[in-house]
Amino acid sequence: MTNDLSDRTILLTGGTSGFGRVAAVNLVRRGATVVVVGRDESKGATLTEQSKDLAGTIAFHQADLASQSTVRSLATTVEREYDQIDVLAHNAGLSAGTRRESPDGIELTLAVNHLAPYLLTYELLEHLRDAPDPRVVITASDIHWRATLDLDDLQLTDGYDSLDAYARSKLANIAFTVELDDRLPDDSAVTVNCVHPGFVPSTELFREASLPTRLLVRIAGLVPGVATSKQAAAERLQTLLVEPTYGSVSGQYIDSDGPADPALEATNQAVRRRLWEMSAELVGITPDWPTPSTN
């Protein structure tokens, strides 16, 4: 384990609650500067106050990642205020109980869980490249196995189901991971991986899900051996963020046993490339990225 993280700056979305919060505090105890991004300013203030006597620093930035303009503004702020970002960790997520749209007219679960990581990575990749051990890490889930990416109805306009929407977004996370790794130049030091943190029923992830989904989550959490604690999930995430083991591993889906094979659809070249192009169109950028490093 890398105990001294005083030279690391880690941007962590979804770090004010659940296992993201546990991971943020653990990293700060080891000296890291953790740039925590969250929607709730009061939770951010509480986290900052409770961490002020630890070895590192919590720097909270309030942002609603459903909004593309907010994601862009966040990236501008990060580039201005931090000379270096070592790790870009996309951990924020939600499961909307009914079909709702973001300020940009995008189905909300897709907007937060997939398009926000896609756009924020695009905006900050050059800033990340300056780090000695640059990493992109995305929180995925093994629930992706139940999903299919219907590229003719990516935003679930027909027959919306909250669990299906969430599962699709996690499948998209893995496809994005594989495709970004494939597109990174051969001489790039940036690694990109995604992680299944385990089934963590004690998080607020399903706070907006339908009543049947919330009941299912509660029941599943009571089954012995099914649930994962917030601490265990945080430790799994932290391993990808800072430990040497994953400094040279890229394009992988990680579960409790290490690199694992995800659903075939996530690695299907035609599917992941089409998803990439559709994502670029939805956020208004060119699909021709990343560009070769100028270093």
C-alpha positions as YAML, in Angstrom:
chain: A
units: angstrom
residues:
- id: 1
  name: MET
  ca: [0.00, 0.00, 0.00]
- id: 2
  name: THR
  ca: [1.14, 3.52, -0.85]
- id: 3
  name: ASN
  ca: [0.82, 5.20, 2.55]
- id: 4
  name: ASP
  ca: [2.10, 8.70, 1.76]
- id: 5
  name: LEU
  ca: [-0.17, 10.42, -0.75]
- id: 6
  name: SER
  ca: [0.91, 13.97, 0.00]
- id: 7
  name: ASP
  ca: [1.92, 14.45, -3.64]
- id: 8
  name: ARG
  ca: [-1.41, 13.30, -5.07]
- id: 9
  name: THR
  ca: [-4.41, 15.38, -6.10]
- id: 10
  name: ILE
  ca: [-7.49, 13.28, -6.74]
- id: 11
  name: LEU
  ca: [-10.73, 14.59, -8.20]
- id: 12
  name: LEU
  ca: [-13.58, 12.44, -6.87]
- id: 13
  name: THR
  ca: [-17.19, 12.95, -7.90]
- id: 14
  name: GLY
  ca: [-19.83, 11.52, -5.60]
- id: 15
  name: GLY
  ca: [-17.57, 11.93, -2.58]
- id: 16
  name: THR
  ca: [-19.97, 13.45, -0.03]
- id: 17
  name: SER
  ca: [-21.90, 10.29, 0.84]
- id: 18
  name: GLY
  ca: [-21.75, 6.51, 0.74]
- id: 19
  name: PHE
  ca: [-18.51, 4.70, 0.06]
- id: 20
  name: GLY
  ca: [-17.26, 7.69, -1.94]
- id: 21
  name: ARG
  ca: [-17.19, 9.70, 1.25]
- id: 22
  name: VAL
  ca: [-15.38, 6.89, 3.07]
- id: 23
  name: ALA
  ca: [-12.81, 6.74, 0.28]
- id: 24
  name: ALA
  ca: [-12.31, 10.52, 0.36]
- id: 25
  name: VAL
  ca: [-11.63, 10.51, 4.12]
- id: 26
  name: ASN
  ca: [-9.31, 7.50, 3.86]
- id: 27
  name: LEU
  ca: [-7.27, 9.19, 1.12]
- id: 28
  name: VAL
  ca: [-7.03, 12.44, 3.07]
- id: 29
  name: ARG
  ca: [-5.80, 10.51, 6.11]
- id: 30
  name: ARG
  ca: [-2.92, 9.39, 3.90]
- id: 31
  name: GLY
  ca: [-2.08, 12.97, 2.95]
- id: 32
  name: ALA
  ca: [-3.85, 13.36, -0.40]
- id: 33
  name: THR
  ca: [-5.61, 16.45, -1.64]
- id: 34
  name: VAL
  ca: [-9.07, 15.22, -2.59]
- id: 35
  name: VAL
  ca: [-11.14, 17.51, -4.78]
- id: 36
  name: VAL
  ca: [-14.63, 16.33, -3.88]
- id: 37
  name: VAL
  ca: [-17.48, 17.16, -6.25]
- id: 38
  name: GLY
  ca: [-21.07, 16.90, -5.05]
- id: 39
  name: ARG
  ca: [-24.52, 18.45, -5.39]
- id: 40
  name: ASP
  ca: [-25.17, 19.13, -1.71]
- id: 41
  name: GLU
  ca: [-23.21, 22.10, -0.39]
- id: 42
  name: SER
  ca: [-24.07, 21.37, 3.24]
- id: 43
  name: LYS
  ca: [-22.71, 17.82, 2.96]
- id: 44
  name: GLY
  ca: [-19.58, 19.22, 1.38]
- id: 45
  name: ALA
  ca: [-19.14, 21.72, 4.19]
- id: 46
  name: THR
  ca: [-19.62, 19.00, 6.80]
- id: 47
  name: LEU
  ca: [-17.08, 16.73, 5.10]
- id: 48
  name: THR
  ca: [-14.57, 19.57, 4.88]
- id: 49
  name: GLU
  ca: [-15.00, 20.48, 8.55]
- id: 50
  name: GLN
  ca: [-14.74, 16.91, 9.78]
- id: 51
  name: SER
  ca: [-11.55, 16.36, 7.76]
- id: 52
  name: LYS
  ca: [-9.71, 19.56, 8.63]
- id: 53
  name: ASP
  ca: [-7.37, 17.91, 11.16]
- id: 54
  name: LEU
  ca: [-6.31, 15.07, 8.88]
- id: 55
  name: ALA
  ca: [-2.99, 14.89, 7.05]
- id: 56
  name: GLY
  ca: [-4.33, 15.93, 3.65]
- id: 57
  name: THR
  ca: [-6.99, 18.32, 2.40]
- id: 58
  name: ILE
  ca: [-10.60, 18.13, 1.28]
- id: 59
  name: ALA
  ca: [-11.45, 20.75, -1.34]
- id: 60
  name: PHE
  ca: [-15.19, 20.73, -2.03]
- id: 61
  name: HIS
  ca: [-16.76, 21.96, -5.27]
- id: 62
  name: GLN
  ca: [-20.54, 22.10, -5.59]
- id: 63
  name: ALA
  ca: [-21.76, 20.94, -8.99]
- id: 64
  name: ASP
  ca: [-24.83, 19.27, -10.47]
- id: 65
  name: LEU
  ca: [-23.29, 16.94, -13.03]
- id: 66
  name: ALA
  ca: [-26.59, 16.55, -14.86]
- id: 67
  name: SER
  ca: [-25.90, 19.92, -16.47]
- id: 68
  name: GLN
  ca: [-23.32, 20.00, -19.25]
- id: 69
  name: SER
  ca: [-22.59, 23.69, -18.70]
- id: 70
  name: THR
  ca: [-21.89, 22.92, -15.04]
- id: 71
  name: VAL
  ca: [-19.50, 20.12, -16.02]
- id: 72
  name: ARG
  ca: [-17.65, 22.50, -18.31]
- id: 73
  name: SER
  ca: [-17.54, 25.19, -15.62]
- id: 74
  name: LEU
  ca: [-16.19, 22.65, -13.12]
- id: 75
  name: ALA
  ca: [-13.43, 21.67, -15.53]
- id: 76
  name: THR
  ca: [-12.46, 25.31, -16.02]
- id: 77
  name: THR
  ca: [-12.30, 25.81, -12.25]
- id: 78
  name: VAL
  ca: [-10.18, 22.70, -11.75]
- id: 79
  name: GLU
  ca: [-7.71, 23.72, -14.46]
- id: 80
  name: ARG
  ca: [-7.42, 27.18, -12.89]
- id: 81
  name: GLU
  ca: [-7.09, 26.15, -9.25]
- id: 82
  name: TYR
  ca: [-5.00, 22.95, -9.43]
- id: 83
  name: ASP
  ca: [-1.65, 22.76, -11.15]
- id: 84
  name: GLN
  ca: [-2.00, 19.02, -11.44]
- id: 85
  name: ILE
  ca: [-4.70, 16.35, -11.25]
- id: 86
  name: ASP
  ca: [-3.29, 12.87, -10.74]
- id: 87
  name: VAL
  ca: [-6.56, 10.94, -10.75]
- id: 88
  name: LEU
  ca: [-9.97, 11.65, -12.24]
- id: 89
  name: ALA
  ca: [-12.45, 9.43, -10.40]
- id: 90
  name: HIS
  ca: [-16.03, 9.30, -11.67]
- id: 91
  name: ASN
  ca: [-18.03, 7.93, -8.76]
- id: 92
  name: ALA
  ca: [-21.23, 10.03, -8.81]
- id: 93
  name: GLY
  ca: [-24.36, 8.19, -9.82]
- id: 94
  name: LEU
  ca: [-28.12, 8.01, -9.50]
- id: 95
  name: SER
  ca: [-31.08, 5.88, -10.41]
- id: 96
  name: ALA
  ca: [-34.09, 8.02, -11.32]
- id: 97
  name: GLY
  ca: [-37.40, 6.40, -10.41]
- id: 98
  name: THR
  ca: [-39.30, 7.95, -13.31]
- id: 99
  name: ARG
  ca: [-38.11, 9.13, -16.68]
- id: 100
  name: ARG
  ca: [-36.87, 12.69, -16.24]
- id: 101
  name: GLU
  ca: [-34.61, 14.86, -18.32]
- id: 102
  name: SER
  ca: [-31.54, 16.90, -17.49]
- id: 103
  name: PRO
  ca: [-31.36, 20.66, -18.18]
- id: 104
  name: ASP
  ca: [-29.98, 19.68, -21.60]
- id: 105
  name: GLY
  ca: [-32.95, 17.45, -22.42]
- id: 106
  name: ILE
  ca: [-31.11, 14.17, -21.80]
- id: 107
  name: GLU
  ca: [-32.58, 11.25, -19.87]
- id: 108
  name: LEU
  ca: [-31.31, 11.92, -16.35]
- id: 109
  name: THR
  ca: [-29.63, 8.62, -15.45]
- id: 110
  name: LEU
  ca: [-27.73, 8.59, -18.74]
- id: 111
  name: ALA
  ca: [-26.78, 12.25, -18.30]
- id: 112
  name: VAL
  ca: [-25.30, 11.82, -14.80]
- id: 113
  name: ASN
  ca: [-23.89, 8.30, -14.92]
- id: 114
  name: HIS
  ca: [-22.41, 8.24, -18.44]
- id: 115
  name: LEU
  ca: [-22.38, 11.59, -20.23]
- id: 116
  name: ALA
  ca: [-20.94, 13.55, -17.28]
- id: 117
  name: PRO
  ca: [-17.88, 11.24, -17.01]
- id: 118
  name: TYR
  ca: [-17.53, 11.30, -20.81]
- id: 119
  name: LEU
  ca: [-17.58, 15.11, -20.97]
- id: 120
  name: LEU
  ca: [-15.51, 15.76, -17.84]
- id: 121
  name: THR
  ca: [-12.81, 13.36, -19.09]
- id: 122
  name: TYR
  ca: [-12.78, 15.17, -22.44]
- id: 123
  name: GLU
  ca: [-12.40, 18.53, -20.68]
- id: 124
  name: LEU
  ca: [-9.67, 17.46, -18.23]
- id: 125
  name: LEU
  ca: [-7.65, 14.86, -20.12]
- id: 126
  name: GLU
  ca: [-4.91, 17.28, -21.15]
- id: 127
  name: HIS
  ca: [-4.60, 18.55, -17.56]
- id: 128
  name: LEU
  ca: [-4.42, 14.96, -16.33]
- id: 129
  name: ARG
  ca: [-1.66, 14.04, -18.79]
- id: 130
  name: ASP
  ca: [0.80, 16.27, -16.91]
- id: 131
  name: ALA
  ca: [0.75, 13.97, -13.87]
- id: 132
  name: PRO
  ca: [3.46, 11.32, -13.33]
- id: 133
  name: ASP
  ca: [0.89, 8.54, -12.84]
- id: 134
  name: PRO
  ca: [-2.34, 9.79, -14.46]
- id: 135
  name: ARG
  ca: [-5.45, 7.67, -14.01]
- id: 136
  name: VAL
  ca: [-9.11, 7.76, -14.96]
- id: 137
  name: VAL
  ca: [-11.32, 5.52, -12.82]
- id: 138
  name: ILE
  ca: [-15.06, 4.97, -13.27]
- id: 139
  name: THR
  ca: [-17.41, 3.29, -10.83]
- id: 140
  name: ALA
  ca: [-19.32, 0.67, -12.80]
- id: 141
  name: SER
  ca: [-21.42, -2.26, -11.54]
- id: 142
  name: ASP
  ca: [-22.01, -5.92, -12.24]
- id: 143
  name: ILE
  ca: [-25.67, -4.98, -12.79]
- id: 144
  name: HIS
  ca: [-24.50, -4.16, -16.32]
- id: 145
  name: TRP
  ca: [-24.93, -7.86, -17.09]
- id: 146
  name: ARG
  ca: [-28.71, -7.43, -17.20]
- id: 147
  name: ALA
  ca: [-28.53, -4.57, -19.71]
- id: 148
  name: THR
  ca: [-28.54, -4.15, -23.46]
- id: 149
  name: LEU
  ca: [-27.56, -0.88, -25.12]
- id: 150
  name: ASP
  ca: [-30.42, -0.12, -27.47]
- id: 151
  name: LEU
  ca: [-28.63, 2.45, -29.61]
- id: 152
  name: ASP
  ca: [-31.89, 3.24, -31.41]
- id: 153
  name: ASP
  ca: [-33.40, 4.31, -28.09]
- id: 154
  name: LEU
  ca: [-30.41, 5.19, -25.92]
- id: 155
  name: GLN
  ca: [-32.48, 7.55, -23.78]
- id: 156
  name: LEU
  ca: [-35.25, 5.04, -23.02]
- id: 157
  name: THR
  ca: [-38.11, 7.05, -24.45]
- id: 158
  name: ASP
  ca: [-40.12, 3.85, -24.84]
- id: 159
  name: GLY
  ca: [-40.93, 1.74, -21.77]
- id: 160
  name: TYR
  ca: [-38.76, 3.41, -19.14]
- id: 161
  name: ASP
  ca: [-37.68, 1.28, -16.19]
- id: 162
  name: SER
  ca: [-35.40, 2.74, -13.51]
- id: 163
  name: LEU
  ca: [-33.35, -0.41, -12.99]
- id: 164
  name: ASP
  ca: [-32.93, -0.90, -16.74]
- id: 165
  name: ALA
  ca: [-31.83, 2.72, -17.10]
- id: 166
  name: TYR
  ca: [-29.25, 2.31, -14.34]
- id: 167
  name: ALA
  ca: [-27.97, -1.00, -15.72]
- id: 168
  name: ARG
  ca: [-27.62, 0.52, -19.20]
- id: 169
  name: SER
  ca: [-25.64, 3.44, -17.81]
- id: 170
  name: LYS
  ca: [-23.22, 1.04, -16.11]
- id: 171
  name: LEU
  ca: [-22.82, -0.93, -19.33]
- id: 172
  name: ALA
  ca: [-22.08, 2.39, -21.03]
- id: 173
  name: ASN
  ca: [-19.43, 3.13, -18.37]
- id: 174
  name: ILE
  ca: [-17.58, -0.06, -19.23]
- id: 175
  name: ALA
  ca: [-17.88, 0.46, -22.98]
- id: 176
  name: PHE
  ca: [-16.51, 4.00, -22.51]
- id: 177
  name: THR
  ca: [-13.59, 2.64, -20.48]
- id: 178
  name: VAL
  ca: [-12.63, 0.12, -23.15]
- id: 179
  name: GLU
  ca: [-13.05, 2.59, -26.01]
- id: 180
  name: LEU
  ca: [-11.08, 5.37, -24.31]
- id: 181
  name: ASP
  ca: [-8.24, 2.95, -23.61]
- id: 182
  name: ASP
  ca: [-8.29, 1.90, -27.26]
- id: 183
  name: ARG
  ca: [-8.16, 5.53, -28.41]
- id: 184
  name: LEU
  ca: [-5.36, 6.69, -26.12]
- id: 185
  name: PRO
  ca: [-2.03, 7.03, -27.97]
- id: 186
  name: ASP
  ca: [0.43, 4.19, -27.51]
- id: 187
  name: ASP
  ca: [2.83, 6.52, -25.70]
- id: 188
  name: SER
  ca: [0.19, 7.84, -23.30]
- id: 189
  name: ALA
  ca: [0.85, 7.37, -19.59]
- id: 190
  name: VAL
  ca: [-2.86, 7.70, -18.82]
- id: 191
  name: THR
  ca: [-4.61, 4.55, -17.64]
- id: 192
  name: VAL
  ca: [-8.37, 4.11, -17.57]
- id: 193
  name: ASN
  ca: [-10.21, 1.41, -15.67]
- id: 194
  name: CYS
  ca: [-13.65, 0.82, -14.17]
- id: 195
  name: VAL
  ca: [-14.57, -0.95, -10.97]
- id: 196
  name: HIS
  ca: [-17.51, -2.86, -9.56]
- id: 197
  name: PRO
  ca: [-17.44, -1.79, -5.89]
- id: 198
  name: GLY
  ca: [-19.83, -4.51, -4.80]
- id: 199
  name: PHE
  ca: [-23.50, -4.30, -3.89]
- id: 200
  name: VAL
  ca: [-23.64, -1.49, -1.33]
- id: 201
  name: PRO
  ca: [-27.27, -1.07, -0.16]
- id: 202
  name: SER
  ca: [-26.36, 1.54, 2.46]
- id: 203
  name: THR
  ca: [-25.56, 4.22, -0.14]
- id: 204
  name: GLU
  ca: [-28.00, 6.86, -1.40]
- id: 205
  name: LEU
  ca: [-27.72, 5.64, -4.97]
- id: 206
  name: PHE
  ca: [-31.31, 4.42, -5.22]
- id: 207
  name: ARG
  ca: [-32.84, 7.33, -3.30]
- id: 208
  name: GLU
  ca: [-34.86, 8.35, -6.39]
- id: 209
  name: ALA
  ca: [-35.62, 4.84, -7.63]
- id: 210
  name: SER
  ca: [-39.13, 3.43, -7.76]
- id: 211
  name: LEU
  ca: [-40.61, 1.87, -4.63]
- id: 212
  name: PRO
  ca: [-40.30, -1.71, -6.00]
- id: 213
  name: THR
  ca: [-36.61, -1.11, -6.77]
- id: 214
  name: ARG
  ca: [-35.95, 0.34, -3.31]
- id: 215
  name: LEU
  ca: [-37.69, -2.64, -1.69]
- id: 216
  name: LEU
  ca: [-35.66, -5.04, -3.83]
- id: 217
  name: VAL
  ca: [-32.44, -3.32, -2.78]
- id: 218
  name: ARG
  ca: [-33.45, -3.47, 0.89]
- id: 219
  name: ILE
  ca: [-34.36, -7.16, 0.72]
- id: 220
  name: ALA
  ca: [-31.15, -8.06, -1.17]
- id: 221
  name: GLY
  ca: [-29.13, -6.22, 1.47]
- id: 222
  name: LEU
  ca: [-30.50, -8.55, 4.14]
- id: 223
  name: VAL
  ca: [-29.33, -11.71, 2.39]
- id: 224
  name: PRO
  ca: [-26.11, -12.99, 4.03]
- id: 225
  name: GLY
  ca: [-23.05, -12.66, 1.82]
- id: 226
  name: VAL
  ca: [-24.72, -10.41, -0.76]
- id: 227
  name: ALA
  ca: [-24.08, -6.91, 0.55]
- id: 228
  name: THR
  ca: [-20.74, -5.10, 0.59]
- id: 229
  name: SER
  ca: [-19.90, -2.65, 3.36]
- id: 230
  name: LYS
  ca: [-19.11, 0.96, 2.54]
- id: 231
  name: GLN
  ca: [-15.59, 0.47, 3.90]
- id: 232
  name: ALA
  ca: [-14.94, -2.57, 1.70]
- id: 233
  name: ALA
  ca: [-16.30, -0.78, -1.37]
- id: 234
  name: ALA
  ca: [-14.18, 2.28, -0.59]
- id: 235
  name: GLU
  ca: [-11.05, 0.16, -0.28]
- id: 236
  name: ARG
  ca: [-11.71, -1.45, -3.66]
- id: 237
  name: LEU
  ca: [-12.11, 1.99, -5.24]
- id: 238
  name: GLN
  ca: [-8.99, 3.32, -3.52]
- id: 239
  name: THR
  ca: [-6.91, 0.47, -4.89]
- id: 240
  name: LEU
  ca: [-7.61, 1.61, -8.44]
- id: 241
  name: LEU
  ca: [-7.04, 5.25, -7.57]
- id: 242
  name: VAL
  ca: [-3.63, 5.11, -5.96]
- id: 243
  name: GLU
  ca: [-2.05, 1.68, -5.55]
- id: 244
  name: PRO
  ca: [0.89, 0.70, -7.82]
- id: 245
  name: THR
  ca: [-0.97, -2.45, -8.92]
- id: 246
  name: TYR
  ca: [-3.13, -0.42, -11.28]
- id: 247
  name: GLY
  ca: [-0.52, 2.08, -12.42]
- id: 248
  name: SER
  ca: [0.18, 0.04, -15.54]
- id: 249
  name: VAL
  ca: [-3.17, -1.70, -16.08]
- id: 250
  name: SER
  ca: [-5.63, -0.10, -18.48]
- id: 251
  name: GLY
  ca: [-8.92, -0.79, -20.23]
- id: 252
  name: GLN
  ca: [-10.06, -3.24, -17.57]
- id: 253
  name: TYR
  ca: [-13.25, -3.99, -15.66]
- id: 254
  name: ILE
  ca: [-12.27, -4.78, -12.06]
- id: 255
  name: ASP
  ca: [-14.35, -6.76, -9.59]
- id: 256
  name: SER
  ca: [-13.53, -8.27, -6.19]
- id: 257
  name: ASP
  ca: [-11.02, -10.70, -7.73]
- id: 258
  name: GLY
  ca: [-9.24, -8.18, -9.97]
- id: 259
  name: PRO
  ca: [-9.59, -7.80, -13.76]
- id: 260
  name: ALA
  ca: [-12.63, -9.66, -15.06]
- id: 261
  name: ASP
  ca: [-14.46, -10.11, -18.34]
- id: 262
  name: PRO
  ca: [-17.50, -7.83, -18.60]
- id: 263
  name: ALA
  ca: [-20.53, -8.51, -20.78]
- id: 264
  name: LEU
  ca: [-19.49, -8.99, -24.41]
- id: 265
  name: GLU
  ca: [-21.52, -5.98, -25.50]
- id: 266
  name: ALA
  ca: [-19.24, -3.70, -23.48]
- id: 267
  name: THR
  ca: [-16.21, -4.78, -25.49]
- id: 268
  name: ASN
  ca: [-17.93, -5.07, -28.87]
- id: 269
  name: GLN
  ca: [-16.02, -2.62, -31.08]
- id: 270
  name: ALA
  ca: [-19.00, -1.58, -33.19]
- id: 271
  name: VAL
  ca: [-21.19, -0.96, -30.15]
- id: 272
  name: ARG
  ca: [-18.63, 1.01, -28.14]
- id: 273
  name: ARG
  ca: [-17.61, 3.15, -31.13]
- id: 274
  name: ARG
  ca: [-21.21, 3.99, -31.95]
- id: 275
  name: LEU
  ca: [-21.86, 4.83, -28.29]
- id: 276
  name: TRP
  ca: [-18.78, 7.08, -28.31]
- id: 277
  name: GLU
  ca: [-20.01, 8.95, -31.39]
- id: 278
  name: MET
  ca: [-23.54, 9.32, -29.99]
- id: 279
  name: SER
  ca: [-22.14, 10.57, -26.69]
- id: 280
  name: ALA
  ca: [-20.04, 13.18, -28.48]
- id: 281
  name: GLU
  ca: [-23.09, 14.38, -30.36]
- id: 282
  name: LEU
  ca: [-25.18, 14.59, -27.18]
- id: 283
  name: VAL
  ca: [-22.60, 16.77, -25.42]
- id: 284
  name: GLY
  ca: [-21.68, 18.81, -28.50]
- id: 285
  name: ILE
  ca: [-18.04, 17.86, -29.04]
- id: 286
  name: THR
  ca: [-16.04, 16.18, -31.78]
- id: 287
  name: PRO
  ca: [-15.83, 12.39, -31.51]
- id: 288
  name: ASP
  ca: [-12.20, 12.60, -32.68]
- id: 289
  name: TRP
  ca: [-10.55, 12.58, -29.30]
- id: 290
  name: PRO
  ca: [-8.24, 12.09, -27.53]
- id: 291
  name: THR
  ca: [-5.60, 13.79, -29.60]
- id: 292
  name: PRO
  ca: [-1.94, 12.74, -29.46]
- id: 293
  name: SER
  ca: [0.04, 14.15, -26.56]
- id: 294
  name: THR
  ca: [2.13, 17.22, -27.34]
- id: 295
  name: ASN
  ca: [4.67, 16.44, -24.58]
...
